[in-house]
Short mmCIF file of C-alpha atoms in Angstrom, two decimals:
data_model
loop_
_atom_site.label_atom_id
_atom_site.label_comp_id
_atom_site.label_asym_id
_atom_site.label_seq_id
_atom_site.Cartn_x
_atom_site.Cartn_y
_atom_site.Cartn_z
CA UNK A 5 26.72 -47.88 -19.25
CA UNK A 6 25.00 -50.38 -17.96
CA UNK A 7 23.11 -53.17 -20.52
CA UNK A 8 19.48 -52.32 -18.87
CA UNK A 9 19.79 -48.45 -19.17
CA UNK A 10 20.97 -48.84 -22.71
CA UNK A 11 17.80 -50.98 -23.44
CA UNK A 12 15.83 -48.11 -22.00
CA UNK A 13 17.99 -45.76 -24.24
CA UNK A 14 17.44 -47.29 -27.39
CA UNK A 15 13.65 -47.71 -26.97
CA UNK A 16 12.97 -43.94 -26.26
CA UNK A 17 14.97 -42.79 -29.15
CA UNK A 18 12.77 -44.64 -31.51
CA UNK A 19 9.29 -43.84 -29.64
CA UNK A 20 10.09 -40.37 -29.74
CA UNK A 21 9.37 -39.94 -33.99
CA UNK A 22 6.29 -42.06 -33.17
CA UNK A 23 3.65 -39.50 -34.74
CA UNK A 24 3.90 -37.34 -36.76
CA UNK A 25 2.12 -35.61 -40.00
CA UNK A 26 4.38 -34.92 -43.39
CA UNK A 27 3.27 -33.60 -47.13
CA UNK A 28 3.27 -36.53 -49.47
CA UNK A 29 2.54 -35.53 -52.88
CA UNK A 30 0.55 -32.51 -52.40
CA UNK A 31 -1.19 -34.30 -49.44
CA UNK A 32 -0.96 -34.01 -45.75
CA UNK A 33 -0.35 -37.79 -44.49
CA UNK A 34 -1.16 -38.22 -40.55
CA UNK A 35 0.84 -41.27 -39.44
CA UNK A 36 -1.51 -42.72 -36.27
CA UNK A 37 -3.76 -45.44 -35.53
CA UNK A 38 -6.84 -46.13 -37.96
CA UNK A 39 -8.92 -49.44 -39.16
CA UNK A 40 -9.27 -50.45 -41.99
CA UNK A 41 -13.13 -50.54 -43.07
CA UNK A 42 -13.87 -53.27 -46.15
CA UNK A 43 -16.56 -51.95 -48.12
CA UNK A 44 -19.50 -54.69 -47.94
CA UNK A 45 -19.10 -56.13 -44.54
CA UNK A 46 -18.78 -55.02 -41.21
CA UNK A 47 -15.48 -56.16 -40.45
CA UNK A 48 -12.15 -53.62 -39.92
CA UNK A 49 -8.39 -54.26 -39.75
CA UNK A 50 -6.96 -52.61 -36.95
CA UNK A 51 -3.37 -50.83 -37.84
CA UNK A 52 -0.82 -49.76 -35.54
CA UNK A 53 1.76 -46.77 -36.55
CA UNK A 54 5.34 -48.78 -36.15
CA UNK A 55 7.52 -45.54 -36.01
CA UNK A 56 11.23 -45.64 -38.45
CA UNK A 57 13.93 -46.32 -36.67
CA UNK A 58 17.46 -48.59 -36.03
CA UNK A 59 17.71 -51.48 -34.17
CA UNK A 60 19.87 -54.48 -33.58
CA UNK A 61 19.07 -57.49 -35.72
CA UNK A 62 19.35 -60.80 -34.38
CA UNK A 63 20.49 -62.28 -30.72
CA UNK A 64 23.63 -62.28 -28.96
CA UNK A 65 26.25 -65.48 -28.66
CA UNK A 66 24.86 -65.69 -25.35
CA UNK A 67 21.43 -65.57 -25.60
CA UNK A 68 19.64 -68.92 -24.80
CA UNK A 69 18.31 -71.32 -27.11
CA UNK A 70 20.20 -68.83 -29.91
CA UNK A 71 20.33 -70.68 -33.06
CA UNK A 72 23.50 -69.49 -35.24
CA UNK A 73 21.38 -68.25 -38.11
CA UNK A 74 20.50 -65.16 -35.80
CA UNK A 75 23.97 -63.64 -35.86
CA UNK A 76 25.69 -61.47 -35.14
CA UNK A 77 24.21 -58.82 -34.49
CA UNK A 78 23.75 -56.39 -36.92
CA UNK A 79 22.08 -52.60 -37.03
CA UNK A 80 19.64 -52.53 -39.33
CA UNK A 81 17.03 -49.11 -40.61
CA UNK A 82 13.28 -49.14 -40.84
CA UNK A 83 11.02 -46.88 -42.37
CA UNK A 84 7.72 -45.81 -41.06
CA UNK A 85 4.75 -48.60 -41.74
CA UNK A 86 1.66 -49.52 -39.83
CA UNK A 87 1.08 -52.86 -39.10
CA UNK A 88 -2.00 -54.75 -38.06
CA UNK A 89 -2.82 -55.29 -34.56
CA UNK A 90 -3.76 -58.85 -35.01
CA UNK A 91 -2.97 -61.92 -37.00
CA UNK A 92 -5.43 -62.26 -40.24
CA UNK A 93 -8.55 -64.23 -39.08
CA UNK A 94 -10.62 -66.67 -40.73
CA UNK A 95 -13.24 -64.27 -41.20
CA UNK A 96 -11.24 -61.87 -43.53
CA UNK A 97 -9.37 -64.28 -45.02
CA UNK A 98 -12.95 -66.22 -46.50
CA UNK A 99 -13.58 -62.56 -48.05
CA UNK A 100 -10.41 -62.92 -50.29
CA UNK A 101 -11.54 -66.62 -50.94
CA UNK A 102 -15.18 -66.22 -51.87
CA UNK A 103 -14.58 -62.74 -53.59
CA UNK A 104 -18.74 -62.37 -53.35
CA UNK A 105 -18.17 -58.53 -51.96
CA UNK A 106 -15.38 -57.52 -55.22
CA UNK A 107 -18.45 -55.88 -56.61
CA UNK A 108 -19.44 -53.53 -53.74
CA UNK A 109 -17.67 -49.73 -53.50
CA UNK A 110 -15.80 -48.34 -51.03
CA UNK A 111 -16.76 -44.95 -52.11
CA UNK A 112 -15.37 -41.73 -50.85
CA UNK A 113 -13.40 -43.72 -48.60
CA UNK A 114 -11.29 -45.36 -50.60
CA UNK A 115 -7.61 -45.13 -50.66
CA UNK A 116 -5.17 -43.57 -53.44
CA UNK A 117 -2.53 -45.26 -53.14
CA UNK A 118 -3.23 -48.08 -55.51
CA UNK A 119 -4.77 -48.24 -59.09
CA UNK A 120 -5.66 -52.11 -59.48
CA UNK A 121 -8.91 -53.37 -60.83
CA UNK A 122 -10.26 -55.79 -58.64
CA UNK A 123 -10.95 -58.16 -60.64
CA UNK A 124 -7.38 -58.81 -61.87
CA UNK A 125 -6.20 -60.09 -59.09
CA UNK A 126 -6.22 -64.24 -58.58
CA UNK A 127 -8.26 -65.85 -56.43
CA UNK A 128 -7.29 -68.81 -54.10
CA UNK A 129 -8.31 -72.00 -55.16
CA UNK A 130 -10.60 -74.00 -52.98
CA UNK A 131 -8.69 -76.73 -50.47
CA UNK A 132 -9.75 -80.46 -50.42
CA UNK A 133 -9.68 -80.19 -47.15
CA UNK A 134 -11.01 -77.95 -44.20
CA UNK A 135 -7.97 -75.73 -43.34
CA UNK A 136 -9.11 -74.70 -40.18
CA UNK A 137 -9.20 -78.81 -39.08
CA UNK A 138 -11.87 -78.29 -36.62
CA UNK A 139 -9.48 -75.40 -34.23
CA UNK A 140 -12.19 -72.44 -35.04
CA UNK A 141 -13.04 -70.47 -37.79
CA UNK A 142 -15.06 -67.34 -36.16
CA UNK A 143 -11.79 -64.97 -34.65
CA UNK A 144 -9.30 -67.38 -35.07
CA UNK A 145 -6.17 -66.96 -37.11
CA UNK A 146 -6.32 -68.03 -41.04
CA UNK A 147 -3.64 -70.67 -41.61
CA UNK A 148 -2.06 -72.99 -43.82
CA UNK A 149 -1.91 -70.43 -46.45
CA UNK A 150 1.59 -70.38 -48.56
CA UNK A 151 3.29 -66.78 -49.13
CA UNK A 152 2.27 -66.66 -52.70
CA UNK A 153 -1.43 -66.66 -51.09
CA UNK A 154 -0.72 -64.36 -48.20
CA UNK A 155 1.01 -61.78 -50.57
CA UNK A 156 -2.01 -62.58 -52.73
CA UNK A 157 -4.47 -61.69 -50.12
CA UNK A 158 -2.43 -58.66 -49.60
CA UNK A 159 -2.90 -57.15 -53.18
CA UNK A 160 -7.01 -57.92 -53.55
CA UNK A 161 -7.06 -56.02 -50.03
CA UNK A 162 -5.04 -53.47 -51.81
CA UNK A 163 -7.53 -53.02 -54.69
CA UNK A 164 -10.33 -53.41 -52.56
CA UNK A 165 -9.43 -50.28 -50.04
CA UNK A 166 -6.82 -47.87 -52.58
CA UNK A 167 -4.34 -48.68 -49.71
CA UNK A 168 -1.35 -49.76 -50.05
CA UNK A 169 -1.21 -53.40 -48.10
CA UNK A 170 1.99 -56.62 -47.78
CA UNK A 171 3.51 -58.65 -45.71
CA UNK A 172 6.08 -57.34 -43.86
CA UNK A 173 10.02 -57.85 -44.58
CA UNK A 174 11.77 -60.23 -41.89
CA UNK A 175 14.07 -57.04 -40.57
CA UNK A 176 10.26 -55.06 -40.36
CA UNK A 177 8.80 -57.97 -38.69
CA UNK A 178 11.64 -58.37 -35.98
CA UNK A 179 11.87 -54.88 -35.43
CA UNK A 180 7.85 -54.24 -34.69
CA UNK A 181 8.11 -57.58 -32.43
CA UNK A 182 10.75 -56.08 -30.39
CA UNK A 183 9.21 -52.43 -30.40
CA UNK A 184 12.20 -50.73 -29.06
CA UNK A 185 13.28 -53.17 -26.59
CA UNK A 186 16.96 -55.59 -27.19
CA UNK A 187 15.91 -58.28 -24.51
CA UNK A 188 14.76 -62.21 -25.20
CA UNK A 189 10.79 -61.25 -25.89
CA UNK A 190 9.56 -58.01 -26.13
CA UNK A 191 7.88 -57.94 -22.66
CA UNK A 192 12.18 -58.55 -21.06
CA UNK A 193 14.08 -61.81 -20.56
CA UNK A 194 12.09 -63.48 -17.99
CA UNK A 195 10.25 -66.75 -19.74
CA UNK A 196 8.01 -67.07 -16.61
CA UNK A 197 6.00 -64.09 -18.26
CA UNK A 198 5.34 -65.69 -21.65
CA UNK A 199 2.08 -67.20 -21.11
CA UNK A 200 0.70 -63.61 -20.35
CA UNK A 201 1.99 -62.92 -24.23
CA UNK A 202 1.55 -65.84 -26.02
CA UNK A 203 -0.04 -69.52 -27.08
CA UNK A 204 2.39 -71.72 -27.31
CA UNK A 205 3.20 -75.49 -26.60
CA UNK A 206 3.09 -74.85 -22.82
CA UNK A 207 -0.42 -73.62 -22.79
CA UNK A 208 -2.21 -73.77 -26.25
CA UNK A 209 -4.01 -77.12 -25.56
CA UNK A 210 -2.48 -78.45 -28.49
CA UNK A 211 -4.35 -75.85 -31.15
CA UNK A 212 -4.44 -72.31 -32.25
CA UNK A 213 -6.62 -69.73 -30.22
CA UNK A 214 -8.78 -66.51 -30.70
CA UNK A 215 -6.69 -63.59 -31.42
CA UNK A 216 -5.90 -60.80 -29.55
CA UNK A 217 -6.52 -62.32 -26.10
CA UNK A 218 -2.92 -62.09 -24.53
CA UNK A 219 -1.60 -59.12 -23.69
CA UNK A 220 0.19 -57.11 -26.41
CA UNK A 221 3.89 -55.70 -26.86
CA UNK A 222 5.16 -51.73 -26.11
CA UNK A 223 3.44 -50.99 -29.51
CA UNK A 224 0.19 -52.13 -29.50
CA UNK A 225 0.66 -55.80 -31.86
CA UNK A 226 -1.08 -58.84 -30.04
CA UNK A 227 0.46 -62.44 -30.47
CA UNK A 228 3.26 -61.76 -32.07
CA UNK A 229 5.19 -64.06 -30.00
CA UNK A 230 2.94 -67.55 -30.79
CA UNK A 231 -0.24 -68.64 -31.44
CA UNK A 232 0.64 -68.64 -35.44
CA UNK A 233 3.97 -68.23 -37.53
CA UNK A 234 3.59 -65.15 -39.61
CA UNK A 235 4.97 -65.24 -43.52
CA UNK A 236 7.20 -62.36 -44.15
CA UNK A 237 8.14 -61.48 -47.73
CA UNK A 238 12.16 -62.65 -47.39
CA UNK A 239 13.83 -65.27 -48.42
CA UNK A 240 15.67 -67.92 -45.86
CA UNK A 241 19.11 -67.80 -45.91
CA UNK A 242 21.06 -69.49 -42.93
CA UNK A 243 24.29 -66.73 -43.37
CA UNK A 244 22.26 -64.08 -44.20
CA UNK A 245 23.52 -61.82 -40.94
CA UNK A 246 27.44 -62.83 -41.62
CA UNK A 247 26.76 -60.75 -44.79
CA UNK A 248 25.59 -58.06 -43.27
CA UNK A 249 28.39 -57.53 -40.14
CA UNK A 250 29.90 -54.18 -39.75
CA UNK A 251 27.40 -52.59 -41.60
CA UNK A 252 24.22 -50.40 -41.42
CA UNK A 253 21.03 -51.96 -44.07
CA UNK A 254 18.34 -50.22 -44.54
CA UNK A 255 15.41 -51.26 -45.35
CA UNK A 256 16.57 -54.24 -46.04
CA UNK A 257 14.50 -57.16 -48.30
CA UNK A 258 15.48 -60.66 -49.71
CA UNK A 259 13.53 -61.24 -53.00
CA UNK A 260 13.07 -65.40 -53.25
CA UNK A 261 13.96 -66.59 -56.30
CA UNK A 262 12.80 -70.22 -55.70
CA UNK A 263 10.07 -71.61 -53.92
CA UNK A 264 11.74 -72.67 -50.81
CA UNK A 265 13.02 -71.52 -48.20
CA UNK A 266 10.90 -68.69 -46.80
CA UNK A 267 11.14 -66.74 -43.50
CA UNK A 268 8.41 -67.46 -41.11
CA UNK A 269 8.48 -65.43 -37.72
CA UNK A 270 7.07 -65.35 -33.99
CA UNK A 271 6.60 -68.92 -33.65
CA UNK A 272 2.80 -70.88 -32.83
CA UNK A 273 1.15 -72.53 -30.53
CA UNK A 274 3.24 -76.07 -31.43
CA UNK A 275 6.52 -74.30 -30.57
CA UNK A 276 8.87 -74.64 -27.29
CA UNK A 277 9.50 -70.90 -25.73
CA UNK A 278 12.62 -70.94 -27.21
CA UNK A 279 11.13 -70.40 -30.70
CA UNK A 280 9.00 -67.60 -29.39
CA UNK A 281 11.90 -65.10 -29.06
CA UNK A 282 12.49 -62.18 -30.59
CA UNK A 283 15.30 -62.92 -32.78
CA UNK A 284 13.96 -66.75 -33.88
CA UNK A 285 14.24 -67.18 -37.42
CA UNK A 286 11.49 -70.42 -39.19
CA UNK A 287 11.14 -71.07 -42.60
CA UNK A 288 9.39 -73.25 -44.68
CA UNK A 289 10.02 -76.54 -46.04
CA UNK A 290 8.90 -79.19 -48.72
CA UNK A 291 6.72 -81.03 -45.81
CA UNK A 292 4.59 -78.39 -45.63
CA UNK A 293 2.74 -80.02 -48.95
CA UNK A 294 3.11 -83.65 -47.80
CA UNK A 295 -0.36 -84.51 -47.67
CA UNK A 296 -1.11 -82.41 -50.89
CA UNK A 297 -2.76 -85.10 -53.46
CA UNK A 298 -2.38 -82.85 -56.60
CA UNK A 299 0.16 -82.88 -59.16
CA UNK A 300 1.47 -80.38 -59.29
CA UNK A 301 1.14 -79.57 -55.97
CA UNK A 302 -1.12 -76.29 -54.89
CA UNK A 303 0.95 -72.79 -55.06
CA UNK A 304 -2.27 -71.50 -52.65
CA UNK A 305 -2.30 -74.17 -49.96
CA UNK A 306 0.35 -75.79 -47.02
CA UNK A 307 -1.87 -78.51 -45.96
CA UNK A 308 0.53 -79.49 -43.38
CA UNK A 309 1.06 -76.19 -42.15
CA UNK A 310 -1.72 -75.85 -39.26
CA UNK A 311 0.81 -73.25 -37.17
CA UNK A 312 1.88 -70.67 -40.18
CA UNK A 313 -0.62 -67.63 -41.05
CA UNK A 314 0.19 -63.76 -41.14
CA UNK A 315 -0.45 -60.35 -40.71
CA UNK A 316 0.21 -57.26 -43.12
CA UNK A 317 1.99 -54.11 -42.88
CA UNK A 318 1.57 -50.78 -44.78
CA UNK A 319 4.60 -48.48 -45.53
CA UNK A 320 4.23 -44.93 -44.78
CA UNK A 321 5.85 -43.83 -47.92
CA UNK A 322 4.02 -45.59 -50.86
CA UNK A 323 5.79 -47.43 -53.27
CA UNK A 324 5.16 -46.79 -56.85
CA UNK A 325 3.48 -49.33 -58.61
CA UNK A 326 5.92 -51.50 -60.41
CA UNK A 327 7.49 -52.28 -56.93
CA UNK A 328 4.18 -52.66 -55.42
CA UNK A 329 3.66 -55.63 -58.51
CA UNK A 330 6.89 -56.96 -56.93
CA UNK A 331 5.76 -57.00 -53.18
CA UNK A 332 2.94 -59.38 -54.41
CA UNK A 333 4.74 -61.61 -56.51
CA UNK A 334 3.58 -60.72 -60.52
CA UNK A 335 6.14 -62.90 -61.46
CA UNK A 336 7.40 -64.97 -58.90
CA UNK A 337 5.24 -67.87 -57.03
CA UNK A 338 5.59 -70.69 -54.58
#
């Protein structure tokens, strides 16, 4: 069989459990698009219904600019999840850091999926700087967050709506970004295309953009190839996929256990085409805090991180709520 009729293969096999509606806990739980209304404000997160699936992790030997850290090629299984149609912006992220609407119910809409009060949750500390440095504020990608902040956001959006909200794993990130396709980028192999898709160093003018403005992959999710990095929960590690050969994972997530490395995916608007792909694997670094005056250094802020931000994910299947403690790092920070 040819390589381009198996691509076409694999994709309709996972489309096909796209939607679908299942009893969970007494409950009937539609799996399709919705947004995400925060009580207060006018704003909505768009989710996307990422069907479950299997797919092939990573890039083959002969893929180009293939880094070694991306093989081989492993199959990996994914649950259900929804994931958000576009990076977090600036003006959702400023609700998390001003925490002025905590106060204001969401009333019979509210989720059940997560008993938090809100108040409980941290709060991000104010930077000595202005994070944004001058790209845009007003529909422009949040950045320079660390994970711990990110994962943060994640559980006061969590308390905020009852629904269960995190950043995604590294295998759930790769396998939304590809969305049922193996090629380079989830639009095929040819790099001519990529400017349709994504900011990057060829056309970004040196900065980040508005979101949402190139076109989006086969499942709905909008600049996941540039404009910003996106945190995923994982840890980095380099033979990660060596470990893995010859075997199915599912689900699969790597807890960090110390504050660096972490897996960063999709690449920004700094980044060569190369780092764009599918299968390209960042993570963070010490730099990241280079031009961080305090001692000790901020656990909320990368000051030199203008090109890493994120988006979150929710899992169909809700997890209880000492693993949901885990997903946004009770005990663990960077």
């Amino acid at each position: 069989m040819s390589k381009k009729k198996n691509r076409v293969i694999h994709s309709l096999i996972i489309v096909s459990v796209c939607v679908f509606t299942v009893n969970v806990q007494g409950q009937k739980k539609s799996f399709e698009a919705y947004k995400q209304k925060i009580s207060g404000t006018d704003l909505t997160i768009s989710m996307k219904p990422i069907p479950g699936g299997r797919f092939s992790m990573g890039s083959p030997s002969s893929e180009k600019g293939r880094s070694t850290d991306e093989g081989p090629l492993h199959e990996v299984e994914i649950a259900p999840f929804w994931m958000a149609e576009l990076e977090i912006t600036w003006d959702l992220y400023q609700l998390f850091m001003s925490r002025d609407i905590d106060n204001i119910k969401a009333g019979t809409s509210k989720g059940k999926e997560v008993s938090l009060d809100i108040d409980a949750v941290s709060g991000a500390t104010t930077p000595y700087v202005e994070m944004s440095f001058g790209m845009g504020t007003d529909g422009y990608p949040a950045i320079c967050m660390t994970q711990y902040a990110a994962s943060k956001f994640c559980e006061w959006l969590s308390a905020k709506t009852g629904n269960f909200y995190r950043l995604p794993t590294e295998a759930e990130w790769e396998y939304a970004c590809r969305a049922g396709t193996q090629t380079i980028y989830s639009f095929g192999d040819n790099v001519g295309q990529l400017g349709d898709y994504a900011w990057y160093s060829k056309n970004s003018q040196n900065k980040y953009q508005k979101v949402g403005q190139k076109k989006p992959n086969p499942w709905g999710l909008h600049d996941m190839h540039g404009n910003v990095a996106e945190w995923t929960l994982d840890a980095y590690d380099p033979d990660l996929y060596n470990e893995r050969s010859g075997n199915r994972t599912q689900n699969p997530f790597i807890k960090p256990m110390k504050t660096y490395p972490r897996v960063v995916r999709g690449g920004s608007w700094k980044d060569s085409a190369e780092k764009l792909r599918n299968a390209s694997r960042g993570y963070s670094e010490k730099r990241w805090k280079v031009r961080d005056p305090q001692i000790p250094k901020s656990k909320w802020w990368h000051t030199d991180a203008q090109f890493v931000g994120f988006r979150i994910v929710r899992p169909y299947d809700t997890p209880s709520q000492k693993e949901q403690k885990i997903y946004w790092k009770k005990k663990h920070t960077n």
